[in-house]
Tab-separated table of C-alpha atoms in Angstrom:
chain	number	residue	atom	x	y	z
A	212	MET	CA	64.784	87.363	110.580
A	213	LYS	CA	65.827	86.571	106.909
A	214	VAL	CA	64.417	89.787	105.471
A	215	ALA	CA	66.016	91.828	108.172
A	216	LEU	CA	69.425	90.299	107.571
A	217	TRP	CA	68.758	90.922	103.789
A	218	ILE	CA	68.125	94.449	104.566
A	219	LEU	CA	71.000	94.927	106.685
A	220	ILE	CA	73.455	93.190	104.360
A	221	PHE	CA	72.169	95.686	101.494
A	222	LEU	CA	72.342	98.737	103.657
A	223	VAL	CA	76.025	97.865	104.817
A	224	THR	CA	76.881	96.924	101.383
A	225	PHE	CA	75.788	100.341	100.140
A	226	GLY	CA	77.552	102.235	102.889
A	227	PHE	CA	80.865	100.101	102.155
A	228	MET	CA	80.587	101.275	98.639
A	229	GLU	CA	81.227	104.827	99.479
A	230	PHE	CA	84.469	103.789	101.059
A	231	MET	CA	85.312	101.603	97.966
A	232	ALA	CA	84.421	104.536	95.743
A	233	TRP	CA	86.729	106.654	97.683
A	234	PHE	CA	89.536	104.123	97.993
A	235	THR	CA	89.397	103.357	94.181
A	236	HIS	CA	89.014	106.684	93.157
A	237	LYS	CA	92.368	107.597	95.157
A	238	TYR	CA	94.494	104.697	95.084
A	239	VAL	CA	93.490	103.188	91.627
A	240	MET	CA	92.105	105.846	89.384
A	241	HIS	CA	94.821	108.523	90.536
A	242	GLY	CA	97.127	105.705	90.828
A	243	PHE	CA	98.047	102.844	88.469
A	244	LEU	CA	94.944	103.097	86.216
A	245	TRP	CA	95.246	107.128	85.883
A	246	SER	CA	95.511	106.254	82.074
A	247	LEU	CA	91.655	105.538	82.403
A	248	HIS	CA	90.812	108.225	84.663
A	249	LYS	CA	92.631	111.075	82.926
A	250	ASP	CA	90.287	111.749	80.413
A	251	HIS	CA	87.689	112.447	83.201
A	252	HIS	CA	89.732	115.374	84.389
A	253	LYS	CA	91.083	116.837	80.884
A	254	LYS	CA	88.953	115.667	78.085
A	255	ASP	CA	91.117	114.784	75.285
A	256	HIS	CA	88.527	113.351	72.829
A	257	ASP	CA	85.131	114.250	71.081
A	258	SER	CA	83.275	111.122	72.476
A	259	TRP	CA	80.408	111.302	74.782
A	260	PHE	CA	82.013	108.363	76.593
A	261	GLU	CA	85.239	108.519	78.594
A	262	ARG	CA	87.770	105.724	79.070
A	263	ASN	CA	86.928	106.449	82.879
A	264	ASP	CA	83.322	104.750	82.361
A	265	ALA	CA	85.349	101.465	82.344
A	266	PHE	CA	85.418	101.770	86.100
A	267	PHE	CA	81.513	101.542	86.166
A	268	LEU	CA	81.661	98.275	84.128
A	269	PHE	CA	84.047	96.656	86.775
A	270	TYR	CA	81.560	97.226	89.547
A	271	ALA	CA	78.470	96.324	87.229
A	272	VAL	CA	80.278	92.797	86.518
A	273	VAL	CA	80.817	92.252	90.249
A	274	SER	CA	77.174	92.837	91.016
A	275	MET	CA	75.990	90.767	88.418
A	276	THR	CA	78.311	87.968	89.511
A	277	LEU	CA	76.836	88.152	92.786
A	278	PHE	CA	73.461	87.875	91.484
A	279	PHE	CA	74.288	84.876	89.543
A	280	VAL	CA	76.040	83.268	92.374
A	281	GLY	CA	73.122	84.040	94.725
A	282	ASN	CA	70.614	82.464	92.105
A	283	TYR	CA	72.562	79.350	91.480
A	284	THR	CA	74.183	78.362	94.600
A	285	SER	CA	73.078	78.204	98.258
A	286	PHE	CA	75.072	81.639	98.799
A	287	TRP	CA	71.857	83.756	98.877
A	288	TYR	CA	74.052	86.752	100.460
A	289	GLY	CA	74.838	87.326	96.688
A	290	TRP	CA	71.523	89.021	96.096
A	291	PRO	CA	71.576	91.797	99.046
A	292	LEU	CA	75.462	92.232	98.251
A	293	GLY	CA	74.695	92.546	94.429
A	294	PHE	CA	71.825	94.891	94.994
A	295	GLY	CA	73.702	97.075	97.436
A	296	ILE	CA	76.496	97.582	95.036
A	297	LEU	CA	73.812	98.250	92.224
A	298	ALA	CA	72.085	100.756	94.276
A	299	TYR	CA	75.125	102.456	95.093
A	300	GLY	CA	75.969	102.607	91.276
A	301	ILE	CA	72.651	104.240	90.604
A	302	ALA	CA	73.331	106.805	93.216
A	303	TYR	CA	76.871	107.315	91.931
A	304	PHE	CA	75.635	107.747	88.285
A	305	LEU	CA	72.571	110.252	89.376
A	306	VAL	CA	74.932	112.262	91.628
A	307	HIS	CA	78.249	112.302	89.457
A	308	ASP	CA	77.258	111.769	85.914
A	309	ILE	CA	73.581	113.427	85.743
A	310	PHE	CA	73.830	116.041	88.727
A	311	ILE	CA	77.529	117.150	88.919
A	312	HIS	CA	78.831	116.613	85.476
A	313	GLN	CA	75.282	117.000	83.546
A	314	ARG	CA	76.012	114.109	81.066
A	315	PHE	CA	72.145	114.417	80.765
A	316	LYS	CA	70.568	117.807	81.270
A	317	LEU	CA	68.668	116.720	84.556
A	318	LEU	CA	68.924	117.675	87.903
A	319	ARG	CA	70.070	121.374	87.093
A	320	ASN	CA	68.038	123.107	89.630
A	321	ALA	CA	68.968	121.226	92.562
A	322	ASN	CA	70.258	123.701	94.883
A	323	ASN	CA	69.792	122.538	98.567
A	324	TRP	CA	72.632	122.457	101.328
A	325	TYR	CA	73.552	119.058	100.490
A	326	ALA	CA	73.857	119.364	96.689
A	327	ARG	CA	75.688	122.617	96.991
A	328	GLY	CA	78.349	120.884	99.172
A	329	VAL	CA	78.721	117.909	96.884
A	330	ARG	CA	78.956	120.072	94.058
A	331	ARG	CA	81.597	122.318	95.607
A	332	ALA	CA	83.779	119.345	96.804
A	333	HIS	CA	83.735	117.700	93.237
A	334	LYS	CA	84.701	121.074	91.994
A	335	MET	CA	87.507	121.194	94.200
A	336	HIS	CA	88.643	117.735	93.324
A	337	HIS	CA	88.636	118.866	89.590
A	338	LYS	CA	90.723	121.822	89.988
A	339	HIS	CA	93.764	119.383	89.992
A	340	LEU	CA	94.120	118.241	86.136
A	341	GLY	CA	96.958	115.540	87.087
A	342	LYS	CA	96.810	112.561	89.376
A	343	GLU	CA	98.869	114.402	92.059
A	344	ASP	CA	97.542	116.670	94.752
A	345	GLY	CA	94.019	115.674	94.497
A	346	GLU	CA	91.559	116.348	97.089
A	347	CYS	CA	87.997	115.060	98.249
A	348	PHE	CA	87.600	111.590	96.523
A	349	GLY	CA	84.537	110.711	97.960
A	350	MET	CA	81.114	111.027	96.368
A	351	LEU	CA	78.023	111.059	98.599
A	352	LEU	CA	79.834	111.732	101.919
A	353	VAL	CA	82.202	114.676	101.608
A	354	PRO	CA	84.042	116.661	104.366
A	355	PHE	CA	81.923	119.167	106.031
A	356	LYS	CA	84.051	122.208	105.264
A	357	TYR	CA	82.308	121.925	101.853
A	358	PHE	CA	79.039	122.576	103.211
A	359	LYS	CA	79.895	125.921	104.946
A	360	LYS	CA	79.298	129.192	102.874
């Protein structure tokens, strides 16, 4: 029973993180913390790193904190919550940083239905260089219209 609950918490957390990514991207990154995110839309430096990478650090700290709490208290839920956030972070990194933005030259030839739709949606998001008028703030789940030819 505990294993099934652990898996359920992990899966729900992973799914919830897509909502959190959308919400954070729309209302925080394109809101009051635009100063950290704007270099992702219009590069204004020569570094491989972006100020935008700070958002990764926030969720990494949340995940590690949950591991710590799960390990040193009776709050065992910290483990599946932490792993759900970690797994989403890995998926986000693979899709966003590696596949879409090619920060590492991998996954260049992915050209299936899902890959084309996600890439198209992200391209539409990046056509707006300012913080206003953005569209498609999600990452793994994007509107169906981006999957149409």
